[in-house]
Tab-separated table of C-alpha atoms in Angstrom:
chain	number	residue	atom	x	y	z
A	1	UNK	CA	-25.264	-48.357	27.945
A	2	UNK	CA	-27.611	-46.940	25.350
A	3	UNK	CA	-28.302	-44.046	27.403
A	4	UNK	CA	-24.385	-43.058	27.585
A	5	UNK	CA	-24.845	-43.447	23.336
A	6	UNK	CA	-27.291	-40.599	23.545
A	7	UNK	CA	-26.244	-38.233	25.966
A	8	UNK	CA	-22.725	-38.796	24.070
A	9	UNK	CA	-23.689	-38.363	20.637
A	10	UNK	CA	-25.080	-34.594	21.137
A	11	UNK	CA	-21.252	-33.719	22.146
A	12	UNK	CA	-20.117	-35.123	19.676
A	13	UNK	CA	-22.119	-33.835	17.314
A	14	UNK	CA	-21.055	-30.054	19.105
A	15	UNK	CA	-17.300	-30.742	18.884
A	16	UNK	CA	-17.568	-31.573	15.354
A	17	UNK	CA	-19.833	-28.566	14.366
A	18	UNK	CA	-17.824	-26.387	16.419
A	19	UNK	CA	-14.393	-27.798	14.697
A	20	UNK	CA	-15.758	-27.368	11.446
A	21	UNK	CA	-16.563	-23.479	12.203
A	22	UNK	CA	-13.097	-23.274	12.905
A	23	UNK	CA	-11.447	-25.048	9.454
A	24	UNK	CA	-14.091	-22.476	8.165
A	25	UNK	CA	-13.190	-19.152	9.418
A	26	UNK	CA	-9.524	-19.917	9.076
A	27	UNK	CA	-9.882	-20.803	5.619
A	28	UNK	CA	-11.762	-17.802	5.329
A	29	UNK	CA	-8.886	-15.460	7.065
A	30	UNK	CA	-6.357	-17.056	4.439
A	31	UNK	CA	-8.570	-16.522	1.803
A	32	UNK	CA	-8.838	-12.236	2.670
A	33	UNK	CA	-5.735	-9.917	2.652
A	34	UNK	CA	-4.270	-8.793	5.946
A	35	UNK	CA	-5.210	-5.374	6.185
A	36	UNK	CA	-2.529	-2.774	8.137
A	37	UNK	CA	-5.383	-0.378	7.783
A	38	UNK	CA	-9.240	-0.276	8.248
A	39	UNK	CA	-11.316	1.136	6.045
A	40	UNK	CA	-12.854	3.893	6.969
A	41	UNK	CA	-14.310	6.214	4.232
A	42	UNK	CA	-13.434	9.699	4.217
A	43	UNK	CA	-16.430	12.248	4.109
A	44	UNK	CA	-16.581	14.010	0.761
A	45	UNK	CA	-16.009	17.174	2.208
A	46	UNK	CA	-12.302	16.665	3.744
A	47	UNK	CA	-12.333	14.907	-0.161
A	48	UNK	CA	-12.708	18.464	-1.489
A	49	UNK	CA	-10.509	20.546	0.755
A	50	UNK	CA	-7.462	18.034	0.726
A	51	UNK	CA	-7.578	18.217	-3.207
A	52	UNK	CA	-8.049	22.116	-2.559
A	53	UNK	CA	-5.154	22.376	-0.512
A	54	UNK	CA	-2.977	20.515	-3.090
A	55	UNK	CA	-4.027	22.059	-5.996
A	56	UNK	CA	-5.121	19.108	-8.276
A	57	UNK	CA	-6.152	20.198	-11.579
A	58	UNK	CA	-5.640	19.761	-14.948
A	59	UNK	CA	-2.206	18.453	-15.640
A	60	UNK	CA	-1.647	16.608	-12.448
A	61	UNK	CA	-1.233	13.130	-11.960
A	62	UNK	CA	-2.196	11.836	-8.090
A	63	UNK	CA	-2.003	8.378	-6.588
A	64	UNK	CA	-4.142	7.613	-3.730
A	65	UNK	CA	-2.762	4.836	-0.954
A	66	UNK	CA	-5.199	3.190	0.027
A	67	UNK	CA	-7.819	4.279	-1.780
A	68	UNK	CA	-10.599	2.512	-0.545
A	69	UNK	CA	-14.007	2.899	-2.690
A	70	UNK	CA	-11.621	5.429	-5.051
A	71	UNK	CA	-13.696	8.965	-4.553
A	72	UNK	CA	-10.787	10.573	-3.797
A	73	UNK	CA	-9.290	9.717	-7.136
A	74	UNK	CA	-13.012	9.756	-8.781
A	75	UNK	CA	-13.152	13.304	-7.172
A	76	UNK	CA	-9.512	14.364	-8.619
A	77	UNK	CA	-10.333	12.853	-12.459
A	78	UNK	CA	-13.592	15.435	-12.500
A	79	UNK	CA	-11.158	18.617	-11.287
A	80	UNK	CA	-9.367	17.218	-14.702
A	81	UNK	CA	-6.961	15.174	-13.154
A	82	UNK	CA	-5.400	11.924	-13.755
A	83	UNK	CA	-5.844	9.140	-11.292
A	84	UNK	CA	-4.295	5.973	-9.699
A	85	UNK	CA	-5.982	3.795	-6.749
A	86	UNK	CA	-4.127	1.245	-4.592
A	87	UNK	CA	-5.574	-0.967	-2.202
A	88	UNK	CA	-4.767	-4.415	-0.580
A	89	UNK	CA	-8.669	-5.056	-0.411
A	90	UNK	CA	-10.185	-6.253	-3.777
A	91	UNK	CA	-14.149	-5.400	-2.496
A	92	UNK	CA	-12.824	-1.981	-2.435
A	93	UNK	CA	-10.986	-1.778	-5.895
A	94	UNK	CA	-14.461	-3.329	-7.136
A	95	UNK	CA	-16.218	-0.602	-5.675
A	96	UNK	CA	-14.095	2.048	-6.899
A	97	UNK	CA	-13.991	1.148	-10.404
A	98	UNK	CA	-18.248	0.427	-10.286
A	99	UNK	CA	-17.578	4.460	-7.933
A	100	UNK	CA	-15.453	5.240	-11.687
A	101	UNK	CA	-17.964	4.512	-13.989
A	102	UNK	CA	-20.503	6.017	-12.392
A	103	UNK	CA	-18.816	9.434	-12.486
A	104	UNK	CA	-17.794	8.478	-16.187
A	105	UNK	CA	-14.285	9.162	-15.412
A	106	UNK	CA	-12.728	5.548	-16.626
A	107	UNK	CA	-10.323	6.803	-19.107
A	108	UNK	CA	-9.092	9.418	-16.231
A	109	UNK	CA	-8.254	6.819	-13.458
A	110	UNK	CA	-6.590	3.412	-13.173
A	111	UNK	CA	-7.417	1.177	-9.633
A	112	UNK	CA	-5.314	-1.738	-8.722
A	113	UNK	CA	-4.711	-4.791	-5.673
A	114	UNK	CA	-1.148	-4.321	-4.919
A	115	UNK	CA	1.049	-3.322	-1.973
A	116	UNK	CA	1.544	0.472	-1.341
A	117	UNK	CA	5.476	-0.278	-0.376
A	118	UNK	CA	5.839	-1.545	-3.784
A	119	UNK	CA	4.313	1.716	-5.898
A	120	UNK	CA	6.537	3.831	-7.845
A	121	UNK	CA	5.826	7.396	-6.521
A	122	UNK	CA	8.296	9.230	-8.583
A	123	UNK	CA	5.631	9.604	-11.842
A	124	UNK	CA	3.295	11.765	-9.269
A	125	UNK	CA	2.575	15.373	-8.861
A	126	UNK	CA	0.198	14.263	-5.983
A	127	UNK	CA	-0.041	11.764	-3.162
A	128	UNK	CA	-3.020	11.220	-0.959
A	129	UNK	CA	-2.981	9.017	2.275
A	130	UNK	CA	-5.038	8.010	4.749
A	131	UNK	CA	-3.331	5.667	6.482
A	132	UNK	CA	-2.050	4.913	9.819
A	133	UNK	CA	1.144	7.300	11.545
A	134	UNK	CA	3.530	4.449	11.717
A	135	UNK	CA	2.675	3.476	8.160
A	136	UNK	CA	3.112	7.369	6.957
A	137	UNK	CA	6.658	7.223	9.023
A	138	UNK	CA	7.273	3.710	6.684
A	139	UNK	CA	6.580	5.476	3.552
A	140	UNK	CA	8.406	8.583	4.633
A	141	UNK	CA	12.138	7.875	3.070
A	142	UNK	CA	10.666	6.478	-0.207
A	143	UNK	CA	8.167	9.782	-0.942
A	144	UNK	CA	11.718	12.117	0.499
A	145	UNK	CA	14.075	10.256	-1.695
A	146	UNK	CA	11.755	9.818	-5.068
A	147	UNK	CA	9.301	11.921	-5.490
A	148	UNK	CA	10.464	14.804	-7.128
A	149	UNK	CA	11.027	18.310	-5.159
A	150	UNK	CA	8.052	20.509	-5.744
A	151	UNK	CA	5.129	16.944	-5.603
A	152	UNK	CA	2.465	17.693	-2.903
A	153	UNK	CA	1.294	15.397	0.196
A	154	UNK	CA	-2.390	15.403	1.547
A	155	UNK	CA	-3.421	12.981	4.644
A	156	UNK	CA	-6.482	12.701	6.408
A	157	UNK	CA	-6.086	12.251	10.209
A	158	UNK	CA	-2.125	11.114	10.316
A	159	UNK	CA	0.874	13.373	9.959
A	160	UNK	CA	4.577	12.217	9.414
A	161	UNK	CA	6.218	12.609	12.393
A	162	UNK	CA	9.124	15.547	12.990
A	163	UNK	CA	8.214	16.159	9.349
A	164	UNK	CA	6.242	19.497	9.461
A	165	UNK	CA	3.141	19.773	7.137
A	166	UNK	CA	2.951	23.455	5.526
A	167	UNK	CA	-0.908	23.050	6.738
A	168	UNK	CA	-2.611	21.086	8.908
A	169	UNK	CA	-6.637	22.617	9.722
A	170	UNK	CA	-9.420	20.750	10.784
A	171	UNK	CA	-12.402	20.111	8.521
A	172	UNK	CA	-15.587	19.695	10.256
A	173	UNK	CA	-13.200	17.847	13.333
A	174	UNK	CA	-11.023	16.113	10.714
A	175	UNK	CA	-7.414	16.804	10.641
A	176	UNK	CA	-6.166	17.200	6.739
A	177	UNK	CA	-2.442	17.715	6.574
A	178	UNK	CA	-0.502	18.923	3.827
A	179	UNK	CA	3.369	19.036	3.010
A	180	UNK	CA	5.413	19.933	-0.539
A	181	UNK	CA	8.408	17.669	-1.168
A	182	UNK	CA	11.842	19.808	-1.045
A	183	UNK	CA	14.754	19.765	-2.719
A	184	UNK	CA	18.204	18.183	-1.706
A	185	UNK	CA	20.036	20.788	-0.178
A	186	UNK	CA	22.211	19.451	2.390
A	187	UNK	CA	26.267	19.367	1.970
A	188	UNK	CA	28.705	22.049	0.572
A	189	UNK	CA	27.897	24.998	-2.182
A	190	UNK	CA	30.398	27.228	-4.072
A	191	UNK	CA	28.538	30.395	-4.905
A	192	UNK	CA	29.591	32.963	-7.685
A	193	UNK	CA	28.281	36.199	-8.323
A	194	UNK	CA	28.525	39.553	-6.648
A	195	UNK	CA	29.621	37.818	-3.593
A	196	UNK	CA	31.638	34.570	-3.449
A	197	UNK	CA	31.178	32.301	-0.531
A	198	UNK	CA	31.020	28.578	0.443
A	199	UNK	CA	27.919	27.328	1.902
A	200	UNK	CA	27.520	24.311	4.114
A	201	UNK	CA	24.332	23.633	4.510
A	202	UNK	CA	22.480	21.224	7.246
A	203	UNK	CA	18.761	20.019	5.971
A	204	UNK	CA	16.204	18.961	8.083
A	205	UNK	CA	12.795	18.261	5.250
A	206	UNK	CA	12.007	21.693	4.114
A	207	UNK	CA	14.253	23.640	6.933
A	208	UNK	CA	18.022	24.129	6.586
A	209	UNK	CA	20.466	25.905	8.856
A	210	UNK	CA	24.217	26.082	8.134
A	211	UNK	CA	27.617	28.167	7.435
A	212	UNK	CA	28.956	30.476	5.217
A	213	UNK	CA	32.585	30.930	4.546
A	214	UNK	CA	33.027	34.859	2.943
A	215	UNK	CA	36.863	35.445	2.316
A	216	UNK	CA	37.654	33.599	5.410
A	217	UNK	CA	35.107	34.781	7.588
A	218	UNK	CA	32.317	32.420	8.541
A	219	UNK	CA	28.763	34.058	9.466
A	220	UNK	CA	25.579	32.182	10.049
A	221	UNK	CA	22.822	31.187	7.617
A	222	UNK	CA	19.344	32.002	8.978
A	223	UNK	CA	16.014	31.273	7.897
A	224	UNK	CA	16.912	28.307	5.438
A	225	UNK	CA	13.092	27.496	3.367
A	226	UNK	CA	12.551	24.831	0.365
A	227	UNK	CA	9.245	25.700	-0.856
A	228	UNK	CA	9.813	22.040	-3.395
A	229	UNK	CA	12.821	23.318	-5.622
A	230	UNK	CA	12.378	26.985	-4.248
A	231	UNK	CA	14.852	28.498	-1.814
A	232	UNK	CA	15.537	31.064	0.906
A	233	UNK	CA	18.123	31.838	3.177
A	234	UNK	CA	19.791	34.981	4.445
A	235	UNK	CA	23.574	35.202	4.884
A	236	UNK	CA	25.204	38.576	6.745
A	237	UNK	CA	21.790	40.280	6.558
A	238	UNK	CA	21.197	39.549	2.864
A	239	UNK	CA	18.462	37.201	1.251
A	240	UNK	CA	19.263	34.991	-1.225
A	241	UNK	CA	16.454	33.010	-3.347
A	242	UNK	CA	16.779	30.968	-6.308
A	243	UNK	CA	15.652	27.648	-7.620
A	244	UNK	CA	17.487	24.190	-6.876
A	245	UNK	CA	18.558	22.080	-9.981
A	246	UNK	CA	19.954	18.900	-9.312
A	247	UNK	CA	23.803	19.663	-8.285
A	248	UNK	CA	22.921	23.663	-9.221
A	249	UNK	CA	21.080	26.568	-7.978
A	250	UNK	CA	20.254	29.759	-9.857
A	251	UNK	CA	19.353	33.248	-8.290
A	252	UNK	CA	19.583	36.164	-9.357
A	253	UNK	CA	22.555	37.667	-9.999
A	254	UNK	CA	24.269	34.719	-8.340
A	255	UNK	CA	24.360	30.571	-8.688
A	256	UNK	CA	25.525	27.877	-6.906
A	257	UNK	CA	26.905	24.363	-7.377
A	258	UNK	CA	27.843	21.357	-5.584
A	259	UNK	CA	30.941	21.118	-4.051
């Protein structure tokens, strides 16, 4: 009998320990966010070029999704820019505002926990991701429908899809993509000017395709481009380009509004 006690006790003693590792780690796993992404940082260098390709100066105002330890928006704040961080991971918001003061850039830049689907993105000139595709494809509809036309899109490693980037390159084996948010083009136009015509226009992101009525006769648009609230198109041989305005669109020597 008292040697079943001892040979018993050490397996008890294991179940126990090993239960108690397990009330641990899950108390541990509620206590830390769920992550969609990893964090991975990017290397200063594809840093530098996406902010190159997107033109971040003085003036701008960019928001970084999932910012990590913030040197992309420590790295926009000393090109003169202003800055704003979100992650789901407080040990990286920590680091990025310790990253912040470092650089002496605190008044530039702002860092906060909070959940990327729940950002308002219409304030900013400039977005920065590095997330994951599907996640890009998730945020797609909210950066097309309020951002406003002309704002500028830089990811490391993920693209959006059948939305085209204006640039994608590789930096030193990383790909950096890069899109500019169009205007809302699609639908019917009444033109005025030297030549009157009704458009009806077909958008597809920053590519459009579509129909012209002139005095009855209907010809082909070709070569529809948004460049933001820039646009292009060519209509019986002849290019038009003007800027989009809402409901309006101004050349020159001819406008166009919503029908």
């Amino acid at each position: 009998m008292i040697s079943r006690l001892v040979s018993f006790r050490p397996t008890v003693y294991a179940l126990t320990l090993a239960a108690g590792l397990v009330a641990a780690s899950v108390a541990q796993a509620q206590q830390e966010p769920r992550l969609d992404v990893i964090y991975v940082p990017t290397p200063q260098e594809v840093v530098d070029r996406m902010l190159e390709l997107a033109k971040v100066g003085s003036g701008d105002y960019m928001i970084d999704f999932g910012c990590g330890d913030g040197r992309m928006v420590v790295t926009a704040a000393k090109r003169g820019a202003r800055g704003y961080g979100v992650d789901i991971n407080p040990q990286r918001i920590k680091e990025a505002k310790e990253n912040a003061a470092k650089a002496g850039v605190t008044d530039k830049v702002e860092f906060k926990i909070a959940n990327l689907f729940e950002e308002d993105l219409s304030k900013a000139d400039v977005m920065a991701m590095y997330l994951l595709t599907d996640i890009n494809l998730r945020l797609r509809p909210k950066i097309l429908d309020t951002m406003k036309p002309g704002s500028r899109i830089v990811s490391h490693a993920f693209d959006m899809g059948d939305w085209k980037p204006e640039v994608h390159e590789n930096v030193n084996g990383r790909n950096v993509y890069f899109w500019i948010v169009p205007a809302k083009v699609g639908g019917k136009w009444q033109v005025d000017g030297a030549q009157k015509m009704t458009l009806d226009l077909d958008q597809k992101y920053q590519f459009f395709t579509g129909k012209a009525d002139i005095g009855g006769k209907t010809v082909d648009i070709t070569d529809g481009k948004l460049t933001g609230a820039n646009i292009t198109f060519k209509v019986d041989g002849k290019t038009y380009s003007g800027k989009v305005s809402g409901d309006s669109i101004a050349g020159d020597g001819w406008k166009a509004t919503k029908a």
